[in-house]
XYZ file of C-alpha atoms in Angstrom:
398
model
C -51.691 29.328 -105.588
C -48.683 27.237 -104.756
C -47.205 25.063 -107.427
C -47.957 21.366 -107.183
C -44.996 19.170 -106.246
C -44.591 15.682 -107.678
C -43.348 13.033 -105.197
C -41.217 10.186 -106.524
C -40.346 6.848 -104.838
C -36.635 5.997 -104.747
C -35.923 2.311 -104.690
C -32.754 1.123 -102.823
C -30.502 -1.400 -104.329
C -31.387 -4.735 -102.610
C -27.794 -6.018 -102.607
C -26.509 -2.893 -100.888
C -29.298 -3.126 -98.316
C -28.422 -6.751 -97.521
C -24.760 -5.830 -97.049
C -25.783 -3.054 -94.683
C -27.943 -5.437 -92.661
C -25.099 -7.961 -92.528
C -22.715 -5.301 -91.216
C -25.267 -4.382 -88.542
C -25.624 -8.065 -87.525
C -21.839 -8.512 -87.375
C -21.519 -5.426 -85.224
C -24.173 -6.693 -82.862
C -22.489 -10.110 -82.629
C -19.115 -8.491 -81.899
C -20.682 -6.251 -79.264
C -22.435 -9.226 -77.674
C -19.193 -11.241 -77.656
C -17.345 -8.357 -76.033
C -20.026 -8.061 -73.349
C -19.963 -11.833 -72.702
C -16.165 -11.844 -72.510
C -16.199 -8.859 -70.138
C -18.803 -10.514 -67.886
C -16.817 -13.775 -67.845
C -13.601 -11.913 -66.998
C -15.312 -10.049 -64.152
C -16.923 -13.258 -62.862
C -13.597 -15.130 -63.006
C -11.852 -12.242 -61.264
C -14.475 -12.063 -58.510
C -14.405 -15.843 -58.082
C -10.619 -15.786 -58.005
C -10.568 -13.053 -55.370
C -13.168 -14.899 -53.285
C -11.213 -18.156 -53.618
C -7.970 -16.399 -52.727
C -9.585 -14.863 -49.664
C -11.172 -18.198 -48.689
C -7.841 -20.040 -48.906
C -5.675 -17.308 -47.436
C -4.249 -17.455 -43.914
C -3.893 -14.259 -41.864
C -1.402 -13.559 -39.081
C -2.199 -9.921 -38.282
C -5.047 -7.425 -38.103
C -5.799 -3.730 -37.932
C -7.994 -2.210 -35.240
C -10.826 -0.236 -36.854
C -12.507 0.816 -33.596
C -11.609 0.478 -29.938
C -13.600 0.918 -26.752
C -11.935 1.072 -23.363
C -13.682 -0.660 -20.465
C -13.108 -1.772 -16.943
C -11.256 -4.998 -16.233
C -13.683 -7.804 -17.117
C -12.175 -11.081 -15.936
C -15.274 -11.809 -13.830
C -17.606 -11.338 -16.816
C -18.571 -13.584 -19.699
C -19.475 -12.426 -23.183
C -21.822 -13.674 -25.862
C -23.186 -12.493 -29.208
C -26.924 -11.757 -29.383
C -28.747 -10.432 -32.482
C -25.555 -8.766 -33.684
C -24.983 -7.136 -30.299
C -22.715 -8.014 -27.387
C -23.890 -9.435 -24.064
C -21.729 -9.025 -20.964
C -22.925 -10.852 -17.884
C -21.710 -11.862 -14.423
C -23.134 -12.643 -10.996
C -24.548 -9.124 -10.637
C -26.411 -8.708 -13.916
C -26.370 -8.557 -17.704
C -25.769 -5.729 -20.198
C -26.570 -5.645 -23.917
C -24.523 -3.225 -26.065
C -24.600 -2.394 -29.765
C -21.741 -2.394 -32.244
C -20.620 1.084 -31.201
C -20.792 0.087 -27.516
C -24.001 2.039 -26.852
C -26.220 0.629 -24.121
C -29.325 -1.130 -25.478
C -30.627 -2.608 -22.225
C -29.431 -3.976 -18.909
C -30.763 -5.944 -15.961
C -29.310 -6.383 -12.493
C -29.724 -9.623 -10.533
C -27.935 -11.823 -8.023
C -26.950 -15.253 -9.336
C -24.223 -17.634 -8.266
C -23.944 -19.342 -11.676
C -25.652 -17.296 -14.435
C -26.204 -19.445 -17.533
C -27.612 -18.511 -20.949
C -30.077 -20.186 -23.313
C -31.057 -18.581 -26.641
C -33.498 -19.170 -29.483
C -33.843 -16.602 -32.261
C -34.769 -13.257 -30.635
C -35.407 -14.626 -27.128
C -32.870 -15.152 -24.372
C -33.114 -16.827 -20.979
C -30.620 -16.232 -18.175
C -30.993 -18.640 -15.270
C -29.139 -19.378 -12.063
C -27.879 -22.963 -12.281
C -28.426 -24.350 -8.796
C -30.571 -21.318 -7.898
C -34.206 -20.395 -8.451
C -34.225 -17.427 -10.875
C -35.036 -17.317 -14.604
C -35.004 -14.039 -16.529
C -36.555 -13.920 -20.011
C -35.316 -11.230 -22.425
C -36.349 -10.038 -25.878
C -34.812 -7.529 -28.279
C -35.856 -4.592 -26.067
C -34.837 -6.095 -22.731
C -36.504 -7.846 -19.824
C -39.789 -9.599 -20.573
C -40.372 -11.445 -17.275
C -38.682 -12.891 -14.207
C -39.699 -16.355 -12.993
C -38.875 -17.453 -9.453
C -39.070 -21.198 -8.919
C -39.427 -23.052 -5.625
C -36.927 -25.729 -6.631
C -33.224 -25.438 -7.628
C -32.723 -25.295 -11.406
C -30.544 -27.756 -13.347
C -31.107 -26.482 -16.887
C -33.401 -24.274 -18.958
C -34.380 -24.232 -22.654
C -36.155 -21.407 -24.478
C -38.280 -21.451 -27.643
C -38.593 -18.865 -30.414
C -41.671 -17.185 -28.855
C -40.179 -16.997 -25.340
C -41.637 -20.178 -23.838
C -39.182 -21.794 -21.413
C -38.772 -25.336 -20.112
C -36.970 -25.845 -16.807
C -35.474 -29.010 -15.320
C -35.332 -28.751 -11.526
C -34.325 -31.128 -8.761
C -34.765 -31.333 -5.013
C -33.800 -34.318 -2.867
C -34.673 -37.401 -4.968
C -37.407 -35.793 -7.052
C -36.901 -34.023 -10.396
C -39.416 -31.648 -11.930
C -39.926 -30.471 -15.500
C -41.998 -27.307 -15.912
C -43.060 -25.418 -19.043
C -43.786 -21.660 -18.707
C -44.890 -19.037 -21.211
C -42.908 -15.774 -21.442
C -45.153 -14.156 -18.808
C -44.422 -16.907 -16.285
C -47.681 -18.857 -16.596
C -47.139 -22.599 -16.093
C -48.290 -24.497 -19.173
C -47.340 -28.099 -18.340
C -45.302 -30.094 -15.847
C -44.285 -33.494 -14.567
C -42.356 -35.186 -11.777
C -39.727 -37.935 -11.888
C -38.928 -40.002 -8.780
C -35.570 -41.701 -8.275
C -36.640 -44.783 -6.330
C -35.623 -46.949 -9.318
C -32.231 -45.204 -9.762
C -33.454 -43.386 -12.856
C -33.388 -39.593 -13.130
C -33.458 -36.806 -15.771
C -30.114 -35.494 -17.013
C -31.161 -32.892 -19.575
C -34.132 -31.545 -21.521
C -34.582 -30.081 -25.021
C -37.427 -27.857 -26.240
C -38.267 -27.482 -29.942
C -38.216 -23.914 -31.352
C -42.024 -23.901 -31.668
C -42.394 -25.170 -28.061
C -44.595 -28.040 -29.282
C -42.132 -30.851 -28.523
C -40.112 -31.542 -25.380
C -37.451 -34.249 -25.050
C -36.350 -35.608 -21.665
C -33.026 -37.431 -21.315
C -33.088 -40.040 -18.502
C -30.148 -41.959 -17.037
C -30.717 -45.367 -15.423
C -27.884 -46.748 -13.264
C -29.732 -49.667 -11.679
C -27.742 -52.820 -10.949
C -24.462 -51.174 -11.892
C -25.426 -50.817 -15.548
C -25.817 -47.620 -17.528
C -28.782 -47.002 -19.788
C -29.953 -43.756 -21.353
C -33.582 -43.253 -22.319
C -34.895 -40.332 -24.370
C -38.630 -39.645 -24.333
C -40.493 -37.185 -26.559
C -43.619 -35.291 -25.497
C -45.907 -33.454 -27.924
C -48.108 -30.661 -26.561
C -50.083 -30.225 -29.788
C -53.126 -32.097 -31.050
C -51.073 -35.224 -31.850
C -49.783 -35.520 -28.277
C -53.232 -35.071 -26.787
C -54.156 -38.484 -28.159
C -51.232 -40.174 -26.370
C -50.802 -41.163 -22.727
C -49.079 -38.270 -20.880
C -48.432 -36.682 -24.316
C -45.613 -39.222 -24.860
C -45.063 -39.799 -28.593
C -41.921 -41.948 -28.442
C -39.320 -43.434 -26.088
C -35.900 -44.809 -27.087
C -33.316 -46.534 -24.871
C -29.566 -47.053 -25.352
C -27.526 -49.484 -23.243
C -24.019 -48.571 -22.051
C -24.397 -44.970 -23.286
C -24.596 -41.757 -21.301
C -26.013 -38.678 -23.034
C -25.026 -35.643 -20.899
C -26.586 -33.222 -23.381
C -29.509 -33.110 -25.796
C -30.570 -30.159 -27.944
C -32.948 -29.221 -30.745
C -30.916 -28.014 -33.740
C -33.951 -27.295 -35.916
C -37.718 -27.291 -35.867
C -37.945 -31.062 -36.303
C -34.423 -32.288 -35.518
C -32.807 -33.059 -32.162
C -29.310 -34.299 -31.335
C -28.274 -36.402 -28.336
C -24.533 -36.106 -27.566
C -22.275 -38.541 -25.733
C -18.512 -39.025 -25.497
C -18.906 -41.966 -27.885
C -20.876 -40.232 -30.632
C -24.290 -38.724 -31.261
C -27.768 -39.724 -32.360
C -29.901 -37.568 -34.668
C -33.655 -37.713 -34.039
C -36.070 -36.339 -36.602
C -39.819 -35.970 -36.960
C -42.405 -33.210 -37.168
C -44.846 -34.781 -34.686
C -43.274 -38.026 -33.431
C -39.453 -37.788 -33.548
C -37.462 -40.969 -33.989
C -33.783 -41.895 -34.491
C -32.566 -41.110 -38.005
C -28.792 -41.607 -37.792
C -26.135 -42.669 -35.286
C -22.527 -41.452 -35.528
C -19.631 -42.968 -33.560
C -16.596 -40.877 -32.661
C -13.100 -42.220 -33.208
C -10.325 -41.981 -30.639
C -10.256 -40.436 -27.167
C -12.511 -37.393 -27.171
C -11.130 -34.141 -25.762
C -14.024 -31.767 -26.534
C -17.489 -31.727 -28.057
C -18.935 -28.413 -29.285
C -21.917 -27.514 -31.443
C -24.244 -24.890 -32.828
C -27.515 -25.094 -34.746
C -25.860 -26.447 -37.923
C -22.755 -28.408 -36.921
C -21.301 -30.727 -34.286
C -17.571 -30.625 -33.674
C -15.230 -32.913 -31.756
C -11.535 -32.933 -30.981
C -9.462 -35.973 -30.120
C -5.791 -36.844 -29.822
C -3.954 -37.456 -33.086
C -1.800 -40.609 -32.890
C 0.128 -39.586 -36.030
C 1.063 -36.161 -34.615
C 2.054 -36.192 -30.976
C 0.912 -33.058 -29.143
C -1.715 -32.277 -31.777
C -5.492 -32.387 -31.564
C -7.583 -33.434 -34.520
C -10.677 -31.317 -35.182
C -13.589 -32.988 -36.948
C -16.926 -31.336 -37.756
C -20.188 -33.029 -38.773
C -23.400 -31.547 -40.079
C -26.643 -32.518 -38.319
C -27.189 -35.259 -40.911
C -24.061 -36.963 -39.585
C -21.839 -36.148 -42.587
C -18.214 -35.046 -42.098
C -17.737 -31.499 -43.438
C -14.375 -30.393 -41.998
C -11.121 -31.831 -40.597
C -7.851 -30.232 -39.486
C -5.244 -30.356 -36.726
C -4.186 -27.894 -34.054
C -1.122 -27.893 -31.823
C -2.650 -25.270 -29.529
C -3.163 -26.480 -25.948
C -6.517 -24.740 -25.908
C -9.007 -24.290 -23.084
C -11.872 -23.104 -25.295
C -13.179 -24.271 -28.662
C -16.453 -23.049 -30.161
C -18.320 -22.080 -33.302
C -18.494 -18.401 -34.140
C -21.622 -16.775 -35.523
C -20.395 -17.335 -39.109
C -19.883 -21.099 -38.435
C -16.079 -20.789 -38.272
C -14.278 -22.664 -35.482
C -12.372 -20.644 -32.896
C -9.674 -22.407 -30.833
C -8.066 -20.360 -28.090
C -6.543 -20.019 -24.664
C -5.935 -16.822 -22.713
C -3.399 -15.396 -25.174
C -3.514 -17.500 -28.352
C -6.204 -17.797 -30.993
C -6.737 -19.859 -34.143
C -9.733 -19.620 -36.480
C -10.641 -22.367 -38.960
C -13.182 -22.170 -41.765
C -15.800 -24.850 -42.279
C -13.765 -25.730 -45.413
C -10.803 -26.900 -43.256
C -8.603 -23.810 -43.801
C -6.661 -22.340 -40.878
C -7.725 -18.767 -41.527
C -6.116 -16.920 -38.609
C -3.430 -17.506 -36.004
C -2.180 -14.940 -33.502
C -0.579 -14.503 -30.082
C -1.921 -11.548 -28.065
C -0.107 -9.528 -25.411
C -3.343 -9.019 -23.444
C -5.710 -11.607 -22.067
C -8.366 -12.583 -24.611
C -11.896 -13.123 -23.255
C -14.020 -13.605 -26.378
C -13.899 -13.680 -30.185
C -16.993 -12.816 -32.242
C -17.416 -12.768 -36.015
C -18.363 -9.494 -37.702
C -20.392 -8.223 -40.633
C -18.076 -9.597 -43.345
C -15.483 -12.333 -43.817
C -12.565 -10.279 -42.476
C -14.266 -8.467 -39.584
C -14.154 -9.683 -35.980
C -14.540 -8.416 -32.442
C -11.787 -9.232 -29.936
C -12.874 -8.662 -26.340
C -9.785 -8.324 -24.214
C -8.716 -7.217 -20.779
C -9.690 -3.543 -20.588
C -10.781 -3.060 -24.204
C -13.062 -4.161 -27.020
C -11.456 -4.096 -30.457
C -13.297 -4.113 -33.784
C -10.714 -5.479 -36.260
C -10.112 -6.476 -39.870
C -7.704 -9.280 -40.707
C -4.783 -8.490 -42.973
């Protein structure tokens, strides 16, 4: 039989135990402080690098990929869902980032013009009678009208609105993406009043019609809103609001959000807002002689002569609330100014290009030795696509 073992309890000295616990707490505090300091250093470094990159100006680039192509002076280019559209009088082609063919469509148009909303695209013949509707995978439907087309808008589900005119009668027609007519109206010019432009909300529930009245030698613009939902059904002709402006001509109106529309003139712009019954929210007046007006879904830009700097143009950008968000000057005698997909401003002519950030920094300036057709922003802050005569270059600024 095994011998019985006596177990004894050993008591630790309480003072020694407290010192041990204190050393453990101090070690944990030091470790925590080191971690916090390391995180702060990394955060400051990342912020510093981002700030340095945001404030830096670039005057060169490296080509990361190049695709040769036929001479393209007759074509126009546009960005669509991260891909590149090339279109001309004979058709349209959609290519991916590595220049692979995604889809194409041939047609005959004298003045092909694009309208886009989210994943849907409309190509129409301004002055002709053809409208092609496209989605991510290509052609959805072709609509042939009986009346020459002035302008077309497209909504996020492929519904299109067309403004057409023949003789002294203008027509507005709303079609679904399969070509079925959903609504329509006629405008007669006996009273010297006629539609100039139309705007369709992204959900296709609201349509705005911009009318110009030149009776008795006076100019008046009138914008009417039509609601095709349940709210509009309770109103005469679905009209949920009409607003007139004396001595103002709005050549262009456009929805810049689900419930916000902008009417542009050479004097300024008016922001209309409302989920069911849009009304004027803010009016902005431009200063100086306007050279250009350009916009996208978030911003409205203008350029005008700068009296303090002869030969310079002043660039000013507003958000759709009417607030100024960017200002700078350019000495480039440009023939094209536009927003890129990343909201930067691209100013260019055939051989020169400047890019400005929305924070007023001149980010890039360069003179090319080949004709430049299009600039598109890339997947990160330094990546761009330069479409040039005979080649497409994927580049990184440096």
